[in-house]
Every structure is written in structure tokens, then in C-alpha cells.
Amino acid sequence: MTDNKKKIVIAGATSAIAEHCARLWVSEAAVDLTLIGRNSDRTERVAADLRVRSPQSVFRILEADFIDPLAIRQLVDGIVAEGSVDIVLIAHGSLPDQAVCQQDLTACHEALTVNGISPVLFAEAFAGHMQKANRGTLAMIGSVAGDRGRKSNYVYGAAKGLVTRYAQGLQHRLANTGVKVVLIKPGPTDTPMTAHLKQQGARLASVENVAQLIVKGITQGKPVVYVPAKWALIMMVIRHLPRFVFNKLEI
Amino acid sequence: MVAVSSWGRLSKRQHEVVALSDRDHVIQQLKSSRSGIAHGMGRSYGDVCLNPDGVLWNTTGLDRFISFDESTGLLACEAGVLLRDIQRLVMPQGWTLPVTPGTQLVTVGGAIANDVHGKNHHVLGSFGDHVQRIKLIRTNGAATECGPDLLPDWFSATVGGLGLTGVITEAEIQLRRVPGPWLATETVPYGNLDEFFRLADDSEADWEHTVSWVDCISGEVGRGIFMRGNPAHVDHRPEPKNRKLTMPLVPPISLVNRLSLRPFNMAYFNLKKRQAGSGIAHYESFFYPLDNLLEWNRMYGPKGFFQYQSVVPREVGREAVRAMLGEIARSGEGSFLAVLKTFGNRQAVGMMSFPQLGVTLALDFPNQGERTLKLFERLDAIVREARGRIYPAKDARMPRDLFESGYPRLKEFIQYRDPGISSAFSRRLMEN
Ligand SMILES: Cc1cc2nc3c(=O)[nH]c(=O)nc-3n(C[C@H](O)[C@H](O)[C@H](O)COP(=O)(O)OP(=O)(O)OC[C@H]3O[C@@H](n4cnc5c(N)ncnc54)[C@H](O)[C@@H]3O)c2cc1C
Ligand SMILES: NC(=O)c1ccc[n+]([C@@H]2O[C@H](COP(=O)([O-])OP(=O)(O)OC[C@H]3O[C@@H](n4cnc5c(N)ncnc54)[C@H](OP(=O)(O)O)[C@@H]3O)[C@@H](O)[C@H]2O)c1
């Protein structure tokens, strides 16, 4: 019965960005959605909302350890065993306090793991299956912060940079297959992750808008999607600023 | 700190904005917070949703549905869900919010806390009449559930309670059946207030929705356009495309002014008069005519604007409305956003709810400082004498005596207030 439904898997399903992507997907058509979160109560709440929005969709909630490679392998094998997937969105991440990371190596380690290593392990676990099936779109949320290291958040930026380089390699590997790899790079977006920035008066993109652009980018299978699009230009400038200029910037 | 305005844009003061997004985390957030007030979409015109230099608990991240029973129409959701999202979800399934204000860009929590009304007050009362459960979090960490049959006193204090009894995190609303997204409408021009009241009375039995636009420059005569509608079954009609425009900037002076008001009102009246008759309208354009013009509140210029909305009892309604329209016309102020409508004979559930049997007049006024405030004092005198009241959701300046005389259950209500909650409105009119 679920055969004709698009099969979508989201890791980090409680992320505000991912949740809004999911709302858009279920509003387009009934889907078969697997939601992976580290806490099943929180994930269930997201699922309940989506169920109301789309009673015809099918939902599965999986609680997971996001750090343990073997657990990730097992989890993903289990998901894929039930049929090949159309879309995988790897969304989890957390914005660490850079100053704390500089002092506390445990915090630094955690930030690198959750933003860099964990998403790559998830992607790698899916990639082999998708290659075999020769279909599907694998999307990862990186960040504009991964484009150039800067003093205010380079630990986070380094982890996102890892995701960027990884996605690039995976795109190369899967270039001649039916699998598309999409790297999403949001600019500052209004979600719980940036609540403290908002309080300081930062200008943030609306999460609805960002999700809309992400869903569109995934549908089109674009290799790199900056959201909102203006960040492509801004980051091109930032990447190319000569060091003597860049080093003077308070960013 | 962030600068925050309400819909009237009368002030732009600094607030510490705390985003609520996880309903189970709200208790912790409130317990560790300084005194604050819940803030939904900030669609209130005045200061009920403001707390300058203090905390605002922004509820728009509490935007999840919890459950919907398609067979009974009972919807449970978080308090930051927008009425728009409810309507768009349930309308295709043949359900609708029983009561909806003139914009759908408001939150469920805001709709409860102001106990908002729609065009069908005489049939279905106000928003709170359809709320079955509220989950309320107090700043001391207590979580309470209340409803018409559960702690009804708390329910009655919280519906229309202006956010002062706690923060609502979840609500259950009983929706009602509709045949679809369309309404059969009728537009009838009226030449004076007598005709208005006759139309209103004649429409009560057969029309669910009634409202009218009143031409504020016509003065005591009170001519206008009466609109009424009923949910209707319409086959095979494509839903209108959503075209949105945004008011691109704040003009240096109000676009609504003495020069523009008269020609605009004349043109509008004559246009509508020509369009009089029956028609079919989509619910979004019938209920929310302004929602496609985003940020229209900017048109009143940098000083912002007031809305003055009163309700006066039916027996003295005609005289009081006549007197108010006279004052307004003589002052030369006002705007084309002017609504005159009757409320039916229904006791609202909230101790502090605004709607009561009578007639309500609502008008926007560009902020011209002293001149505008002086006019309001003259209007207050009329409302006071008529034993009417002013709507807190729209208010930024009513005098205290009028608040106290308009809301006789105020003393009772105050016992339910949360001591950790305070707004600019509550400080202005209730000491703290
Ligand atoms: C174009 C337009 C048309 C309108 N038409 C009508 C109309 O026809 N009828 C009508 O009645 N009103 C009308 N209004 C007013 C509007 O419906 C109310 O002001 C409504 O309460 C705004 O909801 P909000 O989510 O923006 O809340 P806010 O304005 O942000 O807050 C309103 C009040 O609710 C409280 N509140 C908000 N969320 C919570 C919560 N979770 N828990 C506890 N308290 C909370 C706030 O503290 C505040 O006291 C209109 C407004 C506009 C702009
Ligand atoms: N918001 C922005 O400005 C912005 C900008 C660029 C990129 N991004 C990226 O966009 C993605 C989504 O972020 P968001 O803005 O939607 O933030 P969010 O709403 O705060 O979501 C963060 C998500 O990451 C999960 N998570 C956090 N720490 C984790 C950990 N240690 N282990 C496992 N899961 C963890 C959270 O799970 P719980 O719900 O269980 O906590 C949640 O699902 C992230 O990759 C983020 O880096 C965001």
C-alpha cells in the first residue's frame, strides 16, 4: 500500500528547518516518512503534527544514537531493508559557543562530532545502498559557515567544512549514477539554534522560506544550494577576500 | 534586546524576546525568566502584547498541531499555531474555525487571550465559546488544564485574560462543519443609521455573517455598505490564486489624511454601491480582505495609528453611534477602515471579554498626537455615558475609569493574575 508513496528519511527530524521541509513534503502529497531523532518524545511530537497535516502519510519514528558508527550502520540498514529511499535529508547540528570550544576540548570535540562526523556517517551509511539502487537524492545541511573559517565560529565552521568536502567527494563518486547528492548551505535562519542571536537583534531568514528553497533545491537535485540564494554571492565575496582585508573584519 | 512594535506602530521599544518552541520546556523558561508577557503575532493594535524593557515570550515557535479528529471536528494544537494554518488544513475536509477575526495572521493563544470576535457574533459568539481545553503554564512552574467543564473559573479568567493569567501552550478547539470554502454574499448600501439597524435586525435570522463599512465622513447620517454572507456549497470553482503585495516602505507622512480621506470614501462608497447585489466569495477574501496586502499598517506613516473600537448597549446604540460619527466627522480625522456591526445577545465566557449585546464601531486613526487624543476623549465621554466599553486588543490610551466601568468583573479577574506577568497595558490600567 505504501509502494507508490515517496519514501523520505530525515535524520535530525526535530530540527526546525527539517520539520518545515517535512511539512512541505506532506502538503504536496502523502509520503512514507521515517523520522530519526535522539529523543523519541520530541520526535513523536513532530510526527503528530505531520500526521494531522497529512493523515494519509505513513510515519515511522526511530530513536538513535547519533555518534555510534555501528548503531548508525544498523539503523540505516534496517531502514533500507524495507525498500529503497527517494530522499534522505541529514539535518542535525548544533551551534556551539566558540569561546567555550577554545577552552573546553570536550565541548570542541562534541561540536565537531555532531556537526561534522555524525552527518558524514549517516550519509556514508545511505550512500552505498543508494548507489546500489541507483536512485534517490541524498541531501545534507551544511552551512555558509563552512565556506571560510572565521574567528567567531570556526569550530562549527570546520565541522561544516568537513561536510562540504565530503559532499563534494560523494558527488564525484556518484556522478555517473542515478543518485543525486545535494549540499544545502543555509545562511542565518530563525530557528531555536539561533534564538540567542535573534535576541541580540540579528537579521534572520524565516524558516518557512528557507525550507521552501531547500525542498525546491532537493527536487531539482542541485549539487549546492545556498538558502536564501543571496548567500551564494555573499560567500563568494567572503571566500575571495584577500587575507589582509579578511583579517581586519570583525566577523 | 530587540525593538518591537505592535500593529499600530505607535512605539518601537526594546524588549528581551524569549522564543518558546518546545512546549515541554516552557515551564523551565518561565521559571527562570524576569517578568514578561506572551506575544503572538503582535496583531493587537496597542500595548496588550508589549512590555518595554522587559521580557516578551514569543509563542510563534509553538506551532504544532497535536491531533485532529475528522469525524468530530475537535482540534488540539499548540498556542502559536496561526488561524490561517488551521483554516487551510481543515477547510478542504469540510471544517472551519467557528469564529475568526478580520485577519487570519493571528495565533490561537492571541485569539483566546483577546477572546476575539468575527462577523457571526450573533450566531456563534466569540472565539472562547469554542475552546474546550486550555493548557496554562504559570511563572511559578504550575501547569493547569482548564475548560468550560474543568476549573471553569480559571477558564473564564484566561479567555479574554490578555495573557495575564499565564502562558497558554496548548488548546483544544471545537470546529464546525462547512460545505466548502465559499460564501453566498449580499452587499447592500445603506443611506443612514436607521437603515443600518434595520438591515442588521432583518439579517439576524437568516444570515450568519454580518458587517458593514461605514463612511466616517458622512457624519451623523451614517451611510455605508452592509455586507452579509452564509457558507454555501459551490461546485467546480477554482480557488483564487494567492497574490500578495507588500507595502514597500513607511511613507514620511500618513497616506491617510484629510486630503485623501474624502475622495477615497466617496469613491469607495460609489464603487460598492454599483457592485451591490448577490455574489459568491471565497472565505479568504470575505473574512480577511486585508491579508493580501502585507504590512499595510505602514501606510499611516512613521507615527503609527490608533484604532478606536467600542461597543455600546443596543438601547442607546443608535444615539451613541450617531454622536460618535458626528464627533469624528467634525474632527476631520478618521480613515476608510471603519466598521460598524451589531453584536448578538450572548454572554461571553471570559470575565474580561469584550463582546456584549449592542453595536460596535471600530475606526483607524492616523496618530496626529494631541489632536487625535482629544477626539478620543470626546468619544470616551459618549461611550461612558452609554455604559459601553473599549476593546483592549485595539487600545493604547483608554482612561482608567472607562476601563473599570467597562469591565465590571475586573476585581474578580485580578485574583487570577500571575504575579510574574505584566504588560504595558496591565501597568497602564491595573497598577502592575
Ligand atoms: C487587520 C486586523 C483585523 C482584525 N480584526 C479583528 C476582528 O475582527 N475581531 C477581533 O476580535 N480582533 C480583530 N483584530 C485583533 C486581533 O485579532 C487580536 O489582537 C488578536 O488577539 C491578535 O493575536 P496575536 O496572535 O497577534 O496576539 P498578540 O497581539 O501578540 O497578543 C494579544 C494578546 O494575547 C496574549 N497572548 C498571545 N499569545 C498568548 C499565549 N500563548 N498565552 C497567553 N496569552 C497570549 C498577549 O499577551 C496579548 O495580551 C484584528 C487585527 C488586525 C491587525
Ligand atoms: N539556523 C541557522 O541559522 C542555520 C544556519 C546554517 C546551517 N544550519 C544547519 O541547519 C541544520 C538544522 O538546524 P536548525 O536551525 O533547524 O536547528 P534546530 O532547530 O536547533 O535543530 C537542531 C537539530 O539537531 C539535533 N541535535 C542537536 N545536537 C545534537 C546532538 N548532540 N546529537 C544529535 N542531534 C542533535 C537536534 O535534536 P533535538 O531536538 O533532540 O535537540 C535538532 O534535531 C543544522 O545542521 C544546522 O547546523 C542552521
Short mmCIF file of C-alpha atoms and ligand atoms in Angstrom, two decimals, chain B residues 7 37-45 48-49 59 79 101-103 105-107 109-111 113-118 162-163 166-169 290 296 391 393-394, ligand 1:
data_model
loop_
_atom_site.label_atom_id
_atom_site.label_comp_id
_atom_site.label_asym_id
_atom_site.label_seq_id
_atom_site.Cartn_x
_atom_site.Cartn_y
_atom_site.Cartn_z
CA TRP B 7 0.25 46.51 14.89
CA ILE B 37 4.11 38.79 28.71
CA ALA B 38 3.19 36.36 25.94
CA HIS B 39 3.47 37.77 22.43
CA GLY B 40 1.90 36.02 19.45
CA MET B 41 1.78 37.72 16.06
CA GLY B 42 1.61 41.18 17.61
CA ARG B 43 -1.61 41.86 15.68
CA SER B 44 -3.06 43.74 18.61
CA TYR B 45 -3.02 47.44 17.85
CA VAL B 48 -1.59 44.33 25.45
CA CYS B 49 1.24 42.39 23.79
CA THR B 59 4.94 31.96 21.08
CA ALA B 79 -0.87 28.01 21.10
CA PRO B 101 -11.34 37.81 13.29
CA GLY B 102 -10.68 40.07 10.31
CA THR B 103 -7.16 38.71 9.85
CA LEU B 105 -2.49 36.01 10.73
CA VAL B 106 -3.02 35.65 14.47
CA THR B 107 -2.17 32.86 16.86
CA GLY B 109 -3.18 31.95 22.02
CA GLY B 110 -3.77 35.55 20.94
CA ALA B 111 -7.28 34.71 19.75
CA ALA B 113 -6.41 35.91 25.23
CA ASN B 114 -8.40 38.65 23.48
CA ASP B 115 -11.46 36.40 23.06
CA VAL B 116 -11.70 37.69 19.51
CA HIS B 117 -14.96 38.02 17.63
CA GLY B 118 -15.90 37.72 13.98
CA LEU B 162 -4.98 39.42 27.94
CA GLY B 163 -2.19 36.97 28.66
CA GLY B 166 -0.29 32.55 32.45
CA VAL B 167 1.07 31.39 29.14
CA ILE B 168 -1.21 29.16 27.11
CA THR B 169 0.80 26.37 25.50
CA LEU B 290 -6.53 42.96 4.03
CA TRP B 296 -0.45 47.69 5.26
CA TYR B 391 -11.66 46.80 23.24
CA ALA B 393 -6.92 44.44 21.79
CA LYS B 394 -7.16 47.73 19.96
C1 LIG C 1 -6.32 43.55 10.20
C2 LIG C 1 -6.80 43.16 11.56
C3 LIG C 1 -8.11 42.80 11.74
C4 LIG C 1 -8.58 42.41 12.99
N1 LIG C 1 -9.89 42.07 13.12
C5 LIG C 1 -10.36 41.69 14.32
C6 LIG C 1 -11.70 41.27 14.47
O1 LIG C 1 -12.47 41.25 13.52
N2 LIG C 1 -12.13 40.88 15.70
C7 LIG C 1 -11.27 40.85 16.77
O2 LIG C 1 -11.70 40.45 17.85
N3 LIG C 1 -9.99 41.24 16.65
C8 LIG C 1 -9.52 41.67 15.45
N4 LIG C 1 -8.21 42.04 15.34
C9 LIG C 1 -7.34 41.98 16.51
C10 LIG C 1 -6.63 40.64 16.65
O3 LIG C 1 -7.46 39.58 16.27
C11 LIG C 1 -6.25 40.40 18.10
O4 LIG C 1 -5.46 41.47 18.55
C12 LIG C 1 -5.52 39.09 18.32
O5 LIG C 1 -5.55 38.80 19.69
C13 LIG C 1 -4.08 39.12 17.84
O6 LIG C 1 -3.47 37.87 18.02
P1 LIG C 1 -1.88 37.75 18.08
O7 LIG C 1 -1.53 36.31 17.90
O8 LIG C 1 -1.27 38.72 17.14
O9 LIG C 1 -1.60 38.14 19.57
P2 LIG C 1 -0.79 39.39 20.18
O10 LIG C 1 -1.34 40.63 19.60
O11 LIG C 1 0.66 39.14 20.06
O12 LIG C 1 -1.23 39.26 21.68
C14 LIG C 1 -2.56 39.54 22.04
C15 LIG C 1 -2.80 39.20 23.49
O13 LIG C 1 -2.76 37.78 23.64
C16 LIG C 1 -1.83 37.40 24.61
N5 LIG C 1 -1.28 36.13 24.18
C17 LIG C 1 -0.76 35.80 22.96
N6 LIG C 1 -0.38 34.51 22.95
C18 LIG C 1 -0.64 34.02 24.19
C19 LIG C 1 -0.44 32.75 24.82
N7 LIG C 1 0.10 31.72 24.16
N8 LIG C 1 -0.81 32.61 26.10
C20 LIG C 1 -1.37 33.63 26.79
N9 LIG C 1 -1.57 34.85 26.25
C21 LIG C 1 -1.22 35.04 24.97
C22 LIG C 1 -0.82 38.53 24.65
O14 LIG C 1 -0.17 38.59 25.89
C23 LIG C 1 -1.73 39.73 24.44
O15 LIG C 1 -2.34 40.10 25.63
C24 LIG C 1 -7.70 42.41 14.10
C25 LIG C 1 -6.38 42.78 13.92
C26 LIG C 1 -5.92 43.15 12.67
C27 LIG C 1 -4.48 43.53 12.51
#
